[in-house]
Tab-separated table of C-alpha atoms and ligand atoms in Angstrom:
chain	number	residue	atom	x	y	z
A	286	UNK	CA	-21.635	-74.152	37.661
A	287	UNK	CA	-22.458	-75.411	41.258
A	288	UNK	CA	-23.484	-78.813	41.387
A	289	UNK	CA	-26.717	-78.059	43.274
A	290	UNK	CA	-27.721	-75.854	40.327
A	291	UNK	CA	-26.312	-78.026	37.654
A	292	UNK	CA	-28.719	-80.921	39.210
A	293	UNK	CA	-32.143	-78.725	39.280
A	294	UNK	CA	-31.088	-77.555	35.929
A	295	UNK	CA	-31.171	-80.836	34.421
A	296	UNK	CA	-34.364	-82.336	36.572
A	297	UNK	CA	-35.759	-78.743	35.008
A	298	UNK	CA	-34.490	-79.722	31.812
A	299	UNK	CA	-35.482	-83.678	31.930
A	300	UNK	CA	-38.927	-83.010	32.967
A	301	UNK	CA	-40.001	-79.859	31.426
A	302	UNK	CA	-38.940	-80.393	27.677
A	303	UNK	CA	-41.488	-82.849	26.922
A	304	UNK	CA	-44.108	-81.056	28.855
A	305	UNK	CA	-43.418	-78.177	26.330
A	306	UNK	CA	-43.539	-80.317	23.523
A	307	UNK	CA	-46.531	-81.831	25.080
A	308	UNK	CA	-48.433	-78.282	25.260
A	309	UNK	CA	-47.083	-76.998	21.665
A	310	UNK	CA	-48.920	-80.506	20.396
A	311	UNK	CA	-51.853	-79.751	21.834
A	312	UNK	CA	-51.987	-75.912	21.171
A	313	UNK	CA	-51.410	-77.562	17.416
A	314	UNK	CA	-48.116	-75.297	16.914
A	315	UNK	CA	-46.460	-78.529	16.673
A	316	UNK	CA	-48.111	-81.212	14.229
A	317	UNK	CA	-47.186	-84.467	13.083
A	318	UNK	CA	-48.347	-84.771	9.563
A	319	UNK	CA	-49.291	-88.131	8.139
A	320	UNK	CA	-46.540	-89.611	5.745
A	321	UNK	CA	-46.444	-92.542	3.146
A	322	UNK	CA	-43.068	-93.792	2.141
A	323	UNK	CA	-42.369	-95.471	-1.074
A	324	UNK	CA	-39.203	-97.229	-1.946
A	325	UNK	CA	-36.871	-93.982	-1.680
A	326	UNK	CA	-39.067	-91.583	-0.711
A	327	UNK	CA	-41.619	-89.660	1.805
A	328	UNK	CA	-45.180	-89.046	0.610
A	329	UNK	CA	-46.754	-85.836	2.306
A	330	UNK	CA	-50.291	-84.388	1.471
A	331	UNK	CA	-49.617	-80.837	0.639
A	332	UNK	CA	-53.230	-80.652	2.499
A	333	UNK	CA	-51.253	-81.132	5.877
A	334	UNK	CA	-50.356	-77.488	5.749
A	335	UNK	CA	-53.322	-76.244	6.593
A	336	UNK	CA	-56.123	-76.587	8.779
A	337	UNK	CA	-59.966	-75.708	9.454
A	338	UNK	CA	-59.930	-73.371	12.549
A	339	UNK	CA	-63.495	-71.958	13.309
A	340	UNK	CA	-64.622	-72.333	9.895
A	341	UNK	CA	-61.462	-70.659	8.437
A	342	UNK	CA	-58.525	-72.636	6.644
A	343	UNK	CA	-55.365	-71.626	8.380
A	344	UNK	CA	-52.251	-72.366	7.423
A	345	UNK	CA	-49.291	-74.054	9.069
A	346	UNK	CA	-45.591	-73.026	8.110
A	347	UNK	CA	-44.137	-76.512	8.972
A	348	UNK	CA	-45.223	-79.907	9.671
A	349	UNK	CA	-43.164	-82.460	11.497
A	350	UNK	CA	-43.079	-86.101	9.979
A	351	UNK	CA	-41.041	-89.305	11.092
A	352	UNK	CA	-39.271	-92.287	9.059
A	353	UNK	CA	-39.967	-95.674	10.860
A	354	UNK	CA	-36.099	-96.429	10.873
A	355	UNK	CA	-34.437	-92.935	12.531
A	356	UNK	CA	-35.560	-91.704	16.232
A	357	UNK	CA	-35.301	-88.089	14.576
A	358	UNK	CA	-38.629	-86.258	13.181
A	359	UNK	CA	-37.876	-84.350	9.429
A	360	UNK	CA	-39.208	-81.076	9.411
A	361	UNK	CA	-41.194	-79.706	6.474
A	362	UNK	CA	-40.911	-75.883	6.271
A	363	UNK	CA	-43.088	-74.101	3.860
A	364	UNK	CA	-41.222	-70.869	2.998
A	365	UNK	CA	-43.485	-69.635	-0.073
A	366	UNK	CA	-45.761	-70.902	-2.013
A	367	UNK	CA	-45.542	-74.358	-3.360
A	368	UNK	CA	-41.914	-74.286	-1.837
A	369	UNK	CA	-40.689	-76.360	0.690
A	370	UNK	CA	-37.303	-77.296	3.019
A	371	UNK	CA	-36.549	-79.948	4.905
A	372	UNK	CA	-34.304	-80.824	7.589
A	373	UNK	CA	-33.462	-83.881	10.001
A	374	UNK	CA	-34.032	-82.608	13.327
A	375	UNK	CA	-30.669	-83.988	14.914
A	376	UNK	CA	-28.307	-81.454	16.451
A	377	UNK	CA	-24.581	-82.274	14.184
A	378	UNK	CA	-22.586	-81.172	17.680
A	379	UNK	CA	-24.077	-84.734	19.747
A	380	UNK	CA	-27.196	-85.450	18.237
A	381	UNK	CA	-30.053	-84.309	20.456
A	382	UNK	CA	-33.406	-83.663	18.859
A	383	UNK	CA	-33.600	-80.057	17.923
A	384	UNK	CA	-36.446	-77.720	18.780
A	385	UNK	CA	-38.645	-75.931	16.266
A	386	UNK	CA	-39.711	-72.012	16.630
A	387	UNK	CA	-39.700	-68.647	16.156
A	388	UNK	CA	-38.578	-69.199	12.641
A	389	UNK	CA	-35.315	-71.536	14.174
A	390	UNK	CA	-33.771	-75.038	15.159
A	391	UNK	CA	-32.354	-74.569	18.965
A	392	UNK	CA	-30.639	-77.245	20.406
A	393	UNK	CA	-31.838	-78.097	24.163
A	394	UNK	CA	-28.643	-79.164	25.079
A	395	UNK	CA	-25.780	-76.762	24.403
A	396	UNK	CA	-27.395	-74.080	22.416
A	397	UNK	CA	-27.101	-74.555	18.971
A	398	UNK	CA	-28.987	-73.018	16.663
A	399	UNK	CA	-30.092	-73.562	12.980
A	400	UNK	CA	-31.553	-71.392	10.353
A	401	UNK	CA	-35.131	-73.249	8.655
A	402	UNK	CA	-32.522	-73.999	5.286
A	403	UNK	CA	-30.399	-75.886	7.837
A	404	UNK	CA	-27.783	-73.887	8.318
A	405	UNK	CA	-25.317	-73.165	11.806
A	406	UNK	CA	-26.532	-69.574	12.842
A	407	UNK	CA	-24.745	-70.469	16.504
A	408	UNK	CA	-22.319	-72.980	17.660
A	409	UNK	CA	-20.859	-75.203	19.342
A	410	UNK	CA	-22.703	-77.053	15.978
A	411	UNK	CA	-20.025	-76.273	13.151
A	412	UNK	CA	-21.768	-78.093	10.189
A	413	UNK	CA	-25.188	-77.642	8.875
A	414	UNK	CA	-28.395	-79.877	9.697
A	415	UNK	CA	-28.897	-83.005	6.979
A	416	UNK	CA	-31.259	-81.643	4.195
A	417	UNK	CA	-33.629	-83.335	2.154
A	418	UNK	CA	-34.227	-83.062	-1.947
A	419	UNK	CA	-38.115	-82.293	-2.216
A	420	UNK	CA	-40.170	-82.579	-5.364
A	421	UNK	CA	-43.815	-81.644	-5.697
A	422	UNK	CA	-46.980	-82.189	-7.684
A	423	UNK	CA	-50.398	-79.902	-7.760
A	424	UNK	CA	-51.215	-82.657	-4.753
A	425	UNK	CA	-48.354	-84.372	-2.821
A	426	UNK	CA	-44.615	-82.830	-1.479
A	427	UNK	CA	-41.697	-86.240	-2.060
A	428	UNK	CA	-38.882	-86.026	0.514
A	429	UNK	CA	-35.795	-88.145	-1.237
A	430	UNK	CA	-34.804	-90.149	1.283
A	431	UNK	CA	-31.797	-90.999	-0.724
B	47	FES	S1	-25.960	-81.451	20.981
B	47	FES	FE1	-26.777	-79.671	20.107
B	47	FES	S2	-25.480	-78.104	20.729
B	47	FES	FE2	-24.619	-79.868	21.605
């Protein structure tokens, strides 16, 4: 690649990845649900998966939470009812934070991409995302953080 282009690549990169974050937050495609942690585990309201949209519950198929101790958010997936999958969003080729959509983790930096279970669908990534064990109750989804 010619330098000139590798440059405006990355300044496109640099600067417009956290606009796009900043515009899927606000367009509520990406949400940051509100998490309690107990000795070894996260606390989500299974209420976080849905919201009130012009009088009309609508539902969300993943939420994004964070752990106080790792720079990487944990996505929740909801893949049927009262089922649930989550992930570490850190890419396993050099750790960049992976992107969420169109039923995918990408990787901004080198491609990568991940099926919602966690698994490589495309390289250079050659293992599978970190995975969390998920209980539930008729209320609350608990991510074992151990
Ligand atoms: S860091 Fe994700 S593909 Fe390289």
């Amino acid at each position: 690649m010619e330098r000139r282009k590798f440059i405006r690549t990355c300044c496109y990169t640099t600067i417009g990845l956290p606009m796009l974050v900043s515009v899927l937050q606000s367009c509520g495609l990406i949400y940051y649900a509100t998490s309690t942690r107990n000795a070894n585990s996260l606390i989500v309201a299974k209420s976080e998966f849905w919201k009130v949209k012009k009088n009309k519950k609508v539902n969300r198929s993943f939420v994004l939470v964070r752990i106080e101790d790792d720079q990487f958010p944990i996505c929740i997936y909801k893949f049927e009812e009262d089922k649930y999958i989550a992930s570490l969003l850190k890419c396993t080729h050099r750790e960049c934070e992976l992107n969420v959509g169109g039923g995918i983790y990408s990787c901004p930096c080198h491609g990568s991409e991940f099926t919602i279970t966690g698994k490589v669908l495309n390289g250079p990534a050659d293992r599978d995302l970190k995975t969390y064990k998920i209980e539930t109750d008729n209320e609350y989804i608990y991510l074992s953080l151990s």
